[in-house]
Coordinates of C-alpha atoms and ligand atoms in Angstrom, one line a residue:
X1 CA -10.6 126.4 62.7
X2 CA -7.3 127.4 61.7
X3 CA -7.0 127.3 57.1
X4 CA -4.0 125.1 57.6
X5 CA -5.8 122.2 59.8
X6 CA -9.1 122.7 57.2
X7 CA -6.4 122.0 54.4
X8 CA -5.2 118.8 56.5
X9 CA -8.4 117.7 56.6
X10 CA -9.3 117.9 53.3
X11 CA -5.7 116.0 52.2
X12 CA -6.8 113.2 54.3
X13 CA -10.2 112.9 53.0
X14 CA -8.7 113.2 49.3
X15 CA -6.1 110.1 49.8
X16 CA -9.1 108.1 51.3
X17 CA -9.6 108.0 47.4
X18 CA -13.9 108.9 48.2
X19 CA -13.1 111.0 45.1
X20 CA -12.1 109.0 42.3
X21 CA -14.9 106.9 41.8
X22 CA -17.5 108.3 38.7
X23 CA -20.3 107.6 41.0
X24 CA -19.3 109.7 43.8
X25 CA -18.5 112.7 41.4
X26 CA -21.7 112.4 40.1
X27 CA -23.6 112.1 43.2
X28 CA -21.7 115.6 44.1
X29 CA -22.6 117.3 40.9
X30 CA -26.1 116.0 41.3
X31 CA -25.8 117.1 45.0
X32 CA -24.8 120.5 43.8
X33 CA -27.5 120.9 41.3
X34 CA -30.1 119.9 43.8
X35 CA -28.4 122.9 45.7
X36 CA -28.8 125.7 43.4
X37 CA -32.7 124.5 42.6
X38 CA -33.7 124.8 46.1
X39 CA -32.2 127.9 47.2
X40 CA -33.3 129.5 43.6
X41 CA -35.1 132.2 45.7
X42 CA -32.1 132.9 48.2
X43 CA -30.2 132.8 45.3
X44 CA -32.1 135.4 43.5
X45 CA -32.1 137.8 46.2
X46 CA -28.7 137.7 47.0
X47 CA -27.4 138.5 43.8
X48 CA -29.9 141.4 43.3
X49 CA -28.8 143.2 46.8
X50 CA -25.3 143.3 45.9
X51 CA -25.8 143.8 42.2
X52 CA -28.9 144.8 41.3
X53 CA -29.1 142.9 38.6
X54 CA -32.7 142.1 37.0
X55 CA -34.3 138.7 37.1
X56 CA -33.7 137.8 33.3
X57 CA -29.9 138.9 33.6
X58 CA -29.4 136.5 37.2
X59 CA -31.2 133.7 35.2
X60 CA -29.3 133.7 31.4
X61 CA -26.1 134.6 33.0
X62 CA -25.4 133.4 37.0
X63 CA -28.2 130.6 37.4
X64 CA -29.1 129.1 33.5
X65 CA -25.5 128.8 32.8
X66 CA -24.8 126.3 35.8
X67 CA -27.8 124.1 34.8
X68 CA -26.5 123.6 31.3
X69 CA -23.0 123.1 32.8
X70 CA -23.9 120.6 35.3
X71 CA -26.0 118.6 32.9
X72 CA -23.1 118.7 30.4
X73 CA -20.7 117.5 32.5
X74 CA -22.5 115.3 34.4
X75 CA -23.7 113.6 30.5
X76 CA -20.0 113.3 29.6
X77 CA -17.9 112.6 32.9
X78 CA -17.3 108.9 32.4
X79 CA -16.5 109.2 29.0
X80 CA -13.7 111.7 29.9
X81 CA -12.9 109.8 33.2
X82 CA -11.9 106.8 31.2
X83 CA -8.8 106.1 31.0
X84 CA -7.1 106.5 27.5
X85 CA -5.4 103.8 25.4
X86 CA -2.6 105.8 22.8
X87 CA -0.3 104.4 20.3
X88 CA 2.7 103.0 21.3
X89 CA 6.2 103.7 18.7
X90 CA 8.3 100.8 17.3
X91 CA 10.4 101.6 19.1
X92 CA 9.1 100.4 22.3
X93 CA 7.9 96.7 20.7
X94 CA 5.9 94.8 23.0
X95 CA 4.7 98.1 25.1
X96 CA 1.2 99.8 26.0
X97 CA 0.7 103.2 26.3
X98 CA -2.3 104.7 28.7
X99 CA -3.1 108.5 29.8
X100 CA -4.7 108.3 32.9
X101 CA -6.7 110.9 34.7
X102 CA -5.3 112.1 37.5
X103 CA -7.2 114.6 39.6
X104 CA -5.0 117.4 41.6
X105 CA -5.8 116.6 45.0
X106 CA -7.4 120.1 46.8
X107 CA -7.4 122.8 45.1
X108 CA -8.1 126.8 45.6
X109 CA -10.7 129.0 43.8
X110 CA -10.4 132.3 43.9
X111 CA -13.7 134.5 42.2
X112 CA -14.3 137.9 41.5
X113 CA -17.5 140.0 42.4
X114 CA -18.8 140.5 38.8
X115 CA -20.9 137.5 38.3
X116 CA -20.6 136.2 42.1
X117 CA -22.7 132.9 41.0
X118 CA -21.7 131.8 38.0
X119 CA -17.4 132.4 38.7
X120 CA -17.5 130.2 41.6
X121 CA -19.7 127.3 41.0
X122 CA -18.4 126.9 37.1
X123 CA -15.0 125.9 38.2
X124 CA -16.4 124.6 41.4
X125 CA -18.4 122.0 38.9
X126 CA -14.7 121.1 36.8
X127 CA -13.0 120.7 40.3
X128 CA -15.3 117.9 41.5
X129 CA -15.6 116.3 38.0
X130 CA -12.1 116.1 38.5
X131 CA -12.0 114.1 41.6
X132 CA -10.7 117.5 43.9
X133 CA -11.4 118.7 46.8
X134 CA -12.1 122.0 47.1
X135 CA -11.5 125.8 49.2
X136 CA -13.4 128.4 47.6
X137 CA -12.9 132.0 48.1
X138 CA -15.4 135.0 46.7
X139 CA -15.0 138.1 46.8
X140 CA -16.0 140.3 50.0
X141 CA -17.9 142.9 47.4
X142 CA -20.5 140.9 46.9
X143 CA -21.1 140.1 50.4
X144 CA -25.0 138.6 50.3
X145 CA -23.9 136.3 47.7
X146 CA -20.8 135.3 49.4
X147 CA -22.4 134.2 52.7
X148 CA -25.2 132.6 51.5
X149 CA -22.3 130.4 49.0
X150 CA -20.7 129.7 52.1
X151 CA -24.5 128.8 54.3
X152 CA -25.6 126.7 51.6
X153 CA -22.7 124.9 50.5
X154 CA -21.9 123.9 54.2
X155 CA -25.3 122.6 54.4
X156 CA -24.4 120.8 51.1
X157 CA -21.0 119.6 51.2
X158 CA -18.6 117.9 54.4
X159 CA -16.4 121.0 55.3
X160 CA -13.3 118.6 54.9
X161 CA -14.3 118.3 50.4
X162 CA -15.7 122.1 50.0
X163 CA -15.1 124.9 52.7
X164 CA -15.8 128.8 51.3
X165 CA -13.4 130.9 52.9
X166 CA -15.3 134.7 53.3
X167 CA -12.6 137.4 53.7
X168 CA -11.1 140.4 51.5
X169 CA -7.6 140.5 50.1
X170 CA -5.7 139.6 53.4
X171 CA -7.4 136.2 53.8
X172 CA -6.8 135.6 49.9
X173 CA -3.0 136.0 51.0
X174 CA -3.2 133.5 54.1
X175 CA -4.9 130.9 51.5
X176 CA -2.0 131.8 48.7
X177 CA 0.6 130.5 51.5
X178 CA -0.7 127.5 52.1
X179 CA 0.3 124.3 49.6
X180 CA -2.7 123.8 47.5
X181 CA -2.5 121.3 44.7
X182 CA -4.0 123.9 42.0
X183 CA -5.1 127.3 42.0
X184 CA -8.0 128.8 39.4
X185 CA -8.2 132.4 40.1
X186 CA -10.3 134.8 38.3
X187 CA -10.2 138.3 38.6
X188 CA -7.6 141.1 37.1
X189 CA -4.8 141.3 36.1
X190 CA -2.6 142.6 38.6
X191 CA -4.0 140.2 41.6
X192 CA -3.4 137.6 38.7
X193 CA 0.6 138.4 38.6
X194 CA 0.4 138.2 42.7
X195 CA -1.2 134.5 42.5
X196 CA 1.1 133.8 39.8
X197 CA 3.9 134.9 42.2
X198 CA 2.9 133.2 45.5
X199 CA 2.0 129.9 43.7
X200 CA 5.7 129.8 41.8
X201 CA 6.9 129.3 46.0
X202 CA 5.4 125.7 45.6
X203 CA 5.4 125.9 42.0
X204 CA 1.4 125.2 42.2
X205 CA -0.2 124.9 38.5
X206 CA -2.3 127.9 38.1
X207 CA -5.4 128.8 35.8
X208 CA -6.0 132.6 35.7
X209 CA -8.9 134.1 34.1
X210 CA -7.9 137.9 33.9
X211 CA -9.4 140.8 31.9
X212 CA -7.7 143.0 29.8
X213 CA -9.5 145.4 26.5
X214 CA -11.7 143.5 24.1
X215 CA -12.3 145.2 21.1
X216 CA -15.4 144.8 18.5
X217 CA -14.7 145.6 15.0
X218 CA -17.6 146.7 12.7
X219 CA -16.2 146.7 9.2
X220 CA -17.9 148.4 6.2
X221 CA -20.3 145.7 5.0
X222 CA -21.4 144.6 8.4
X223 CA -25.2 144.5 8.9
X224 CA -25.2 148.1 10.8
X225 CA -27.9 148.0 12.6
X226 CA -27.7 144.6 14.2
X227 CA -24.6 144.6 15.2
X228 CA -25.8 148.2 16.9
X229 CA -28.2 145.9 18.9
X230 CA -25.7 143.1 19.6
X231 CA -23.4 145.3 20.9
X232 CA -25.9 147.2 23.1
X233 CA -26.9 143.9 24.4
X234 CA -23.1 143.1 25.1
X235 CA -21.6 146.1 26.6
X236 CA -25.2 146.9 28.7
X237 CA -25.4 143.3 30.6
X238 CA -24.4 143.4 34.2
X239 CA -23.9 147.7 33.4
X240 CA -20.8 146.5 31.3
X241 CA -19.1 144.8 34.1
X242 CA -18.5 141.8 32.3
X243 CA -15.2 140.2 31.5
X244 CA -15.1 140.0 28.2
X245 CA -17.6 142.9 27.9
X246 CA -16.8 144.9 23.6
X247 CA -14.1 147.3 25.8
X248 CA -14.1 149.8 23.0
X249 CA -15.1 149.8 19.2
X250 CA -13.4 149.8 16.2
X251 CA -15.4 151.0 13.1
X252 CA -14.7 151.5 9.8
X253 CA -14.8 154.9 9.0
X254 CA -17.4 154.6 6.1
X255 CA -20.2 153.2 8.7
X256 CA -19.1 155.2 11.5
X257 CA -21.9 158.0 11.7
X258 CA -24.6 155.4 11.0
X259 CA -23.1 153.2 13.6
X260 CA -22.9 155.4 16.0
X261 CA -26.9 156.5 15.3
X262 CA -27.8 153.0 15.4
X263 CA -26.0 152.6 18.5
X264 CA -27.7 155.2 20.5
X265 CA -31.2 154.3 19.2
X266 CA -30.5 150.6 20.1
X267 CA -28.5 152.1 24.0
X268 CA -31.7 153.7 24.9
X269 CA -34.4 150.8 23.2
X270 CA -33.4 148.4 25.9
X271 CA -33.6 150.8 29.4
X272 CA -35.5 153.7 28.0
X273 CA -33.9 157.5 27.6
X274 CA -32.8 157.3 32.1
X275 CA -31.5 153.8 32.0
X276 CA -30.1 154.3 35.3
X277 CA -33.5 155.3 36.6
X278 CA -34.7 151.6 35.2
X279 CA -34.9 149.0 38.4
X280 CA -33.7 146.1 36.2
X281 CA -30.6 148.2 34.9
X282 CA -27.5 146.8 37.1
X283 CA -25.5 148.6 39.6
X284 CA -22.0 149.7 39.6
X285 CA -20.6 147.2 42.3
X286 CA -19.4 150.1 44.9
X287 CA -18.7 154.0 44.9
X288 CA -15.5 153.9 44.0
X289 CA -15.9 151.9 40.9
X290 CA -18.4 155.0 39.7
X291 CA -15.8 157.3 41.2
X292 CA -13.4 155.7 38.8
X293 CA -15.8 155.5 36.0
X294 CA -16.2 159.0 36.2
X295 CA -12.9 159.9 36.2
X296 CA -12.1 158.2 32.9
X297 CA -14.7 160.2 31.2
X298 CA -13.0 163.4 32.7
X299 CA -12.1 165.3 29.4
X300 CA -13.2 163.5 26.6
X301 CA -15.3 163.7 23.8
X302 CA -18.8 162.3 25.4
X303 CA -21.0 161.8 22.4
X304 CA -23.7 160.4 24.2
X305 CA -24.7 160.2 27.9
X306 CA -22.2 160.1 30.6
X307 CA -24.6 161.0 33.0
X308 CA -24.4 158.9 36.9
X309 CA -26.9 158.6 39.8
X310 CA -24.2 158.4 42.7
X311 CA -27.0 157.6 45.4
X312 CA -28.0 154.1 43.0
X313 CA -24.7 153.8 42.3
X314 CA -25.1 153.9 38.3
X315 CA -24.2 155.2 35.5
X316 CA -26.2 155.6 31.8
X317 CA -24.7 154.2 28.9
X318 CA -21.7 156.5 27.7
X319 CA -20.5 156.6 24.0
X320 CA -17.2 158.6 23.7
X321 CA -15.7 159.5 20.1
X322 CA -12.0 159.1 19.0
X323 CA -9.9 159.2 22.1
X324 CA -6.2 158.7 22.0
X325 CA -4.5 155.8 23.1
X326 CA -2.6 157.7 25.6
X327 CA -5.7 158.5 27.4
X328 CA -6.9 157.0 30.6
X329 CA -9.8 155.3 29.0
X330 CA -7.8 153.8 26.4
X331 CA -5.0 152.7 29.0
X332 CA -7.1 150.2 31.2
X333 CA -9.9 148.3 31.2
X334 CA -12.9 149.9 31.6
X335 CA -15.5 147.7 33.2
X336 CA -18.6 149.6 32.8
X337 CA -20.9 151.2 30.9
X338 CA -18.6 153.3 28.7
X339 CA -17.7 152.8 25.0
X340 CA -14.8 154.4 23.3
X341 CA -15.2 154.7 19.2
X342 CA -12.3 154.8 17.6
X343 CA -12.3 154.4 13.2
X344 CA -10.3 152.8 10.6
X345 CA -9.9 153.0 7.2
X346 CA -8.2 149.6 6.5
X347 CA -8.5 146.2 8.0
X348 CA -4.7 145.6 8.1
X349 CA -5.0 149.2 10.7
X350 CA -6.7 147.0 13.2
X351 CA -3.6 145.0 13.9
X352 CA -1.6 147.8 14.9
X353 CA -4.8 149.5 17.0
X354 CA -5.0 146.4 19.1
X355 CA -1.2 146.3 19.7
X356 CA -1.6 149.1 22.0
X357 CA -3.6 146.4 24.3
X358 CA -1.8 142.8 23.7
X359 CA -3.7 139.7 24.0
X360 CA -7.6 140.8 24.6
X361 CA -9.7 138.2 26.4
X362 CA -12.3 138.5 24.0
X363 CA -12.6 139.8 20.1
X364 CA -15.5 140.5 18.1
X365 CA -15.5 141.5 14.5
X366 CA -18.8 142.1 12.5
X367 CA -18.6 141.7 8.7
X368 CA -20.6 139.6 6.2
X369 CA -17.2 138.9 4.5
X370 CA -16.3 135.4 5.0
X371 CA -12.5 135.7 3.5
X372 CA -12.4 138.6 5.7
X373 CA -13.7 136.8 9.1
X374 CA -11.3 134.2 8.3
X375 CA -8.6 136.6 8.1
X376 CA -9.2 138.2 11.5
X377 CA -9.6 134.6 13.3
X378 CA -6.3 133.7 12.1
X379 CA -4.0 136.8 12.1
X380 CA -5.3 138.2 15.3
X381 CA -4.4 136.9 18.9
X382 CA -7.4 137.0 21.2
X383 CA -8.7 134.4 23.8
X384 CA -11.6 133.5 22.3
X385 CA -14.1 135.8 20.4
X386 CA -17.4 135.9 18.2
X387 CA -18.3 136.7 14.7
X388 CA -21.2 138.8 13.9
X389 CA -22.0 138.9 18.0
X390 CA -20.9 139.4 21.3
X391 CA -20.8 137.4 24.4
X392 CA -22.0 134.4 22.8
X393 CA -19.3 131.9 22.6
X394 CA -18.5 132.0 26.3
X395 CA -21.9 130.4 27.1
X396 CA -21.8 127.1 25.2
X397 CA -19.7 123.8 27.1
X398 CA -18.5 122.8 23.7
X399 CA -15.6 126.2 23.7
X400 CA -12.8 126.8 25.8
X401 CA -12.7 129.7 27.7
X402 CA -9.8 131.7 28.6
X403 CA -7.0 134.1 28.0
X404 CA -3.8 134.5 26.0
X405 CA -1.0 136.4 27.6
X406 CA -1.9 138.8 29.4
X407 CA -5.6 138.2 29.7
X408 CA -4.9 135.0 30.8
X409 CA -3.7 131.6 31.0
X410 CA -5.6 128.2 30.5
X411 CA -9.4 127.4 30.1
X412 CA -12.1 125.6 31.0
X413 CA -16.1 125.1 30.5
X414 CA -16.9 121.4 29.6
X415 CA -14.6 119.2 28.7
X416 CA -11.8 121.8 28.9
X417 CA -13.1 122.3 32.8
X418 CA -12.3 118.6 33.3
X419 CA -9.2 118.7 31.8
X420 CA -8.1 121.8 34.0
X421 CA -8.9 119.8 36.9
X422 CA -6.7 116.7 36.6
X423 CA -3.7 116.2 35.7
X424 CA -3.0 113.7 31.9
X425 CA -0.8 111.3 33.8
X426 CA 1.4 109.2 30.8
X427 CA 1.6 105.1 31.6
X428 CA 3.7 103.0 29.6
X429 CA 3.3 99.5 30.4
X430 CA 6.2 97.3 29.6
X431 CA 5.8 94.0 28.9
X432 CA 8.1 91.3 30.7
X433 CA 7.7 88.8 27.7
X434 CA 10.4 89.6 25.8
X435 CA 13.5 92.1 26.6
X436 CA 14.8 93.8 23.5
X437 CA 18.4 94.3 23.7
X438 CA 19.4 96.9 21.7
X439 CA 19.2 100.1 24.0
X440 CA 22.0 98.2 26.3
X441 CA 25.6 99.7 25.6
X442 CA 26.9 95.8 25.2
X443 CA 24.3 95.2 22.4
X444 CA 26.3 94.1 19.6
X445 CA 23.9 95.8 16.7
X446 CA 22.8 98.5 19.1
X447 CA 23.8 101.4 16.8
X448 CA 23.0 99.7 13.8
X449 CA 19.4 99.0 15.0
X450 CA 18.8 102.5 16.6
X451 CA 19.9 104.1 13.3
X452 CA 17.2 102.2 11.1
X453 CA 14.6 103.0 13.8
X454 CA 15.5 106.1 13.8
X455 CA 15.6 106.5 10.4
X456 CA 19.0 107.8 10.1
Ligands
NAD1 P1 -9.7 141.3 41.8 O1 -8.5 140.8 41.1 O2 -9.6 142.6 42.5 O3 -10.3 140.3 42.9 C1 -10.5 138.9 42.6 C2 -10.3 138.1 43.8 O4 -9.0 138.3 44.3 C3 -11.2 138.5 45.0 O5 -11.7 137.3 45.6 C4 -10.3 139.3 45.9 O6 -10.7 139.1 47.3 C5 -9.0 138.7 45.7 N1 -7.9 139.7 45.8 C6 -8.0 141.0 45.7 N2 -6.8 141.6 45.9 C7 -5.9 140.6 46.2 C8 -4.6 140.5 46.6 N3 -3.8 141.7 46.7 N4 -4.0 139.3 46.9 C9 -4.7 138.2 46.8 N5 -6.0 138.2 46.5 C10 -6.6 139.3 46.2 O7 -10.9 141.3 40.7 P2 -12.4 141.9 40.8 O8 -12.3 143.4 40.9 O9 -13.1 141.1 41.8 O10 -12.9 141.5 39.3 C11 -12.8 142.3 38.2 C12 -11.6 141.8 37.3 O11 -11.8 140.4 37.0 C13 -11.6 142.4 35.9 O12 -10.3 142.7 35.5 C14 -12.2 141.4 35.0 O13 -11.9 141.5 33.7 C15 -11.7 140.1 35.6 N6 -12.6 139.0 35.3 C16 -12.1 138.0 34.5 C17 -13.0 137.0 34.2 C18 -12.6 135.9 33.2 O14 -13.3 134.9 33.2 N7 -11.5 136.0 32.5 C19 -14.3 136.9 34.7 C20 -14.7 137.9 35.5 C21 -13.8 139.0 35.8

């Protein structure tokens, strides 16, 4: 069937008004749960042929993730859905002021191939809490994963309130022409600025979760050897193709050779000395991601590793000490299992050393200073970040998650999912009991009135 007709369809299902009642919602989200239980093991082997990825890695980071969302939002949806009472100024004597919440109508969800799971079904989950209908498109490199979203989800949903549309780039484009209510696209940046563009024709709101290069700081009276192992942990899960994956490090020039010691013992504690030759160590996603990987190690200072098993498609954790911001590496996101170290000698340094890459998704800075903590959450811009860890605040409901700038624009998770997903439609209710006359140019006092109300 033709996109455009599906599209019809799904506009006459959403005026029906099915989808505004809290019950049907949750019957969905419940519907979508049941979903993801019963085709665990599909679900499981999908993701592992186009990634690799181990069992422990699909559960904490694809399937977990989902389950904690669901139950949050399926816990808090009427309290959201309610509508809101507000204050009303003196101004407007004898009014009432509501925010209702309005949901979109159908919306379009674009998802990368990264984490093929989790980035379709988390703002699949805010776009039904919201009372939309739903087209979602993933990505055509994770191709197992893709059709068995689009087998399961048919067998799930009525085609006419979620389709999946398989296809690459080109059928991306065909959706981006269509009129959708709201887009959420996640991916990089430069698809992001093409969604941007084609959505400005119908001037379609747009989230866009992007990427960009997230830096972790490790100042001098951070806990070294931890923050080794957190940022192992971090840069090594799903082979360092991760969104807000530590891009490159910043270290303070007094830790720097016990850092980087630590590092190393910690990079080869989790995957032994051959992490590529490990079964549960992920997969770069196609050849020429490794071809591109390899490229940007092409020469630098490789400190440790930088070895790649072309046949597996991996590539063992890479440390590479002090390029130049004018280098390759240091010029685009890196998405893999590469980590530039780069020193400092003062805090205040860091500001200018993340200027070179505006508006990171992610920031993490390890320290045990407080004052200094506090200093970095408020002078730097970032989308969201972690103290003392990495990763860890994109996996809890209670955060928005999302960009700045360049890395992005909007959030969601939780409550912030919901609001994504509807619209905060303003009411003011007159009342009919009285008509104050001042606002009409014959009202004698008028002025006079306006100016005290005004406070002028
Ligand atoms: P991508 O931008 O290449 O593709 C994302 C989606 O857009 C896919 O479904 C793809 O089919 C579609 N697409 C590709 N080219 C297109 C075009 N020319 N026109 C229209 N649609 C097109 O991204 P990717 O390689 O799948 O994912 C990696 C990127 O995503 C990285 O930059 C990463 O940082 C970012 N990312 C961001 C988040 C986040 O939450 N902020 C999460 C994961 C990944």
């Amino acid at each position: 069937m033709e996109l455009s007709t599906i599209l019809r369809d799904h506009r006459v299902m959403y005026r029906a008004g099915k989808t505004m009642t809290h019950t049907y919602r949750i019957h969905q989200l419940q519907k979508l749960k049941d979903m993801l239980n019963r085709n665990e093991k599909r679900i499981y082997q999908a993701i592992k042929k186009d990634l690799g990825k181990s069992d422990y890695e699909i559960l904490m980071t694809e399937l977990g993730v989902l389950y904690s969302e669901l139950d949050h939002v399926m816990r808090n949806l009427k309290e959201w859905m309610r509508t809101e009472r507000v204050k009303t100024p003196t101004t407007h004597k004898g009014a009432k002021s509501y925010i209702y919440k309005q949901p979109y109508g159908t919306v379009l969800i674009i998802s990368p191939w990264n984490y093929p799971l989790n980035l379709s079904i988390t703002p699949l989950i805010g776009a039904i809490a919201g009372g939309n209908t739903a087209f979602l498109k993933p990505s055509e490199f994770t191709p197992y994963t893709s059709e068995l979203l689009a087998d399961i989800i048919a067998d799930t949903f009525e085609e006419k309130y979620i389709t999946v549309v398989q296809g690459g780039k080109e059928v991306s484009q065909e959706l981006l022409e269509l009129e959708f209510d709201y887009i959420f696209f996640t991916g990089s940046q430069k698809v992001g600025q093409i969604v941007m563009e084609k959505a400005s024709k119908h001037l379609i709101p747009v989230t866009l979760e992007l990427g960009g290069k997230s830096p972790v700081i490790i100042d001098e009276d951070a806990k070294i050897s931890l923050a080794a192992k957190r940022i192992a942990w971090g840069k090594l899960l799903n082979a360092g193709q991760t969104c807000i994956a530590p891009d490159y490090a910043l270290v303070h020039e007094s830790v720097k050779n016990d850092f980087i010691q630590a590092l190393k013992k910690e990079l080869s504690s989790f995957y032994g000395n051959q992490p590529m030759e490990h079964p549960n160590y992920t997969k770069l996603i196609h050849e020429d991601h490794l071809n591109r990987l390899e490229k940007l190690l092409d020469n630098e200072n490789i400190i440790f590793g930088g070895e790649a098993d072309r046949e597996n498609r991996k590539m063992n954790p890479t440390l590479i000490d002090e390029p130049s911001w004018d280098r390759p590496i240091m010029q685009e996101e890196i998405f893999g299992p590469i980590l530039p170290i780069r020193s400092f000698s003062h805090l205040e340094q860091i500001v200018d050393e993340i200027e070179h890459s505006r508006n990171p998704l992610a920031l993490y800075y390890f320290s045990e200073n407080e004052q200094k903590q506090q200093w970095v959450a408020n002078n730097i811009s970032f989308g969201g970040g972690t103290i003392n860890d990495t990763i860890m605040h994109i996996g809890t409901p209670h955060l928005p998650f999302g960009g700045i700038g360049a890395s992005g624009i909007g959030a969601y998770h939780g409550y912030e999912s919901f609001r994504t997903f509807t619209h905060r439609k303003s009411v003011l209710k007159q009342t009919t009991a009285f008509d104050l006359s001042f606002r009409y140019p014959n009202s004698k006092f008028g002025e006079q009135i306006m100016r005290k109300l005004f406070k002028k």
